Amino acid sequence: MKWTADAIIIGGGIIGCATGYYLTKKGLKVYLFEKEYLTSGSTGRCIGGIRQQYSTPLSIKVAMESVKKFKMMKDELGMDVEFEQDGYLFLAHSEEKEKVYKQLIQLQRNMGLDVEYVDVPTIKEIVPGINTEGLLGGAYCPSDGQANPFLVVDGYAKKIKEKGKVFTYCEVERINLQGNKVVSITTKKGETYYAPVVVNATGPFIRKFSEHLGLDIPVFPERHESLITEPIEVFFKPMIVDYRPDGCYFHQKAKQGSIIGCYTPVPNVPGNDIRSSYEFLNEMARRMARLIPKLKDVKIIRQWAGSYEMTPDGNPILDKTDIEGLWIIGGFCGHGFMLGPEIGYIASEYITTGRPPYDISEFALNRDFSRREVMK
């Protein structure tokens, strides 16, 4: 059989493009397929935050390695992806949250992360004008940051094209097997492309797209909404994370001055309906103004919605399936952009050598999904 490519990637977001990029670096000819435009799914709807403050050693390591890769992107990709290390600040409004953060900081520091617990006076210096009512302190990591998802994906895609191809507005209809082996994909245009490796990186559509192969992948779409304000003078840098039931998280874009943010809806909103709502707009504005009162008169210029790709335990899936040559990479629960660079590297190692560069059993497809991370 004459292979069209060495590997086919389905999905044009951060995960598909990062995986394709690192496979390309290893000398593989990669064909990547996206049913709409690059970043048209979850990646293009995220708010661009990048953090390393997690609650398990594996997640911390993946995040720290990703930050290293973000720092190298300007040289590696030959373009500025607007990566800025402006920090993340997790606020503690209860003794319970304060205790959890202090315990996690010890784990994170043991792994080499530059994170510390800061008191209220320090927080007031970091975020001038913040409402400190009920605030006890916070977990602060200055090397966390932000980048532009559109530029990162574009940079990866351009590198893939140097050896392979990127197809946009080209939906894959099915993956074709010969016995229990992947041999090709067929698009809705009726075109067939051959490769011994196929990666399903379709984000919130992973489960639905896998059904035609008899697979039931536990990845479920969930709607989240975001907004962005008019540009104003920059007065704070870090992503502010308020995990109270009626909290939110937002940061100020380092170059433009706009504030971009979101919150986690309670109860969750399952499904792929990505229509935005007035309820979110009104509630997010209230939450932001409560946290920083001076924001109450800032104008909102745009809102949007997108899908998180959720798993039962909050951890992603990066694994081969029982079908030879078929890989699943997804279920990042809103963290795909920040973890994407290292995930792409891990996947490339796993696919080409048969083993990951380090233990990623927590991301296994057949794992026990009943455990959950604390710092999500």
mmCIF file of C-alpha atoms in Angstrom, residues 15 33 42 44 94 113 167 187 198 234 238 270 272 274 284-285 308 322 351 362:
data_model
loop_
_atom_site.group_PDB
_atom_site.id
_atom_site.type_symbol
_atom_site.label_atom_id
_atom_site.label_comp_id
_atom_site.label_asym_id
_atom_site.label_seq_id
_atom_site.Cartn_x
_atom_site.Cartn_y
_atom_site.Cartn_z
ATOM 1 C CA ILE A 15 -3.646 19.747 20.195
ATOM 2 C CA PHE A 33 -7.570 17.993 8.431
ATOM 3 C CA SER A 42 -12.282 25.215 21.471
ATOM 4 C CA GLY A 44 -10.103 29.872 19.193
ATOM 5 C CA SER A 94 -11.759 30.863 53.101
ATOM 6 C CA LEU A 113 7.955 26.008 40.353
ATOM 7 C CA PHE A 167 -6.530 20.979 4.797
ATOM 8 C CA THR A 187 -13.398 13.101 3.668
ATOM 9 C CA VAL A 198 -4.383 8.583 12.589
ATOM 10 C CA VAL A 234 -2.958 48.471 31.948
ATOM 11 C CA PRO A 238 -1.804 38.345 36.376
ATOM 12 C CA PRO A 270 -23.625 20.078 28.703
ATOM 13 C CA ASN A 272 -22.330 21.667 21.859
ATOM 14 C CA ILE A 274 -22.249 27.591 21.668
ATOM 15 C CA MET A 284 -19.860 38.212 34.549
ATOM 16 C CA ALA A 285 -19.978 42.003 34.655
ATOM 17 C CA TYR A 308 -14.848 22.564 26.933
ATOM 18 C CA ASP A 322 -7.137 -1.086 20.648
ATOM 19 C CA ILE A 351 3.693 7.606 18.425
ATOM 20 C CA GLU A 362 -2.890 9.255 34.464
#
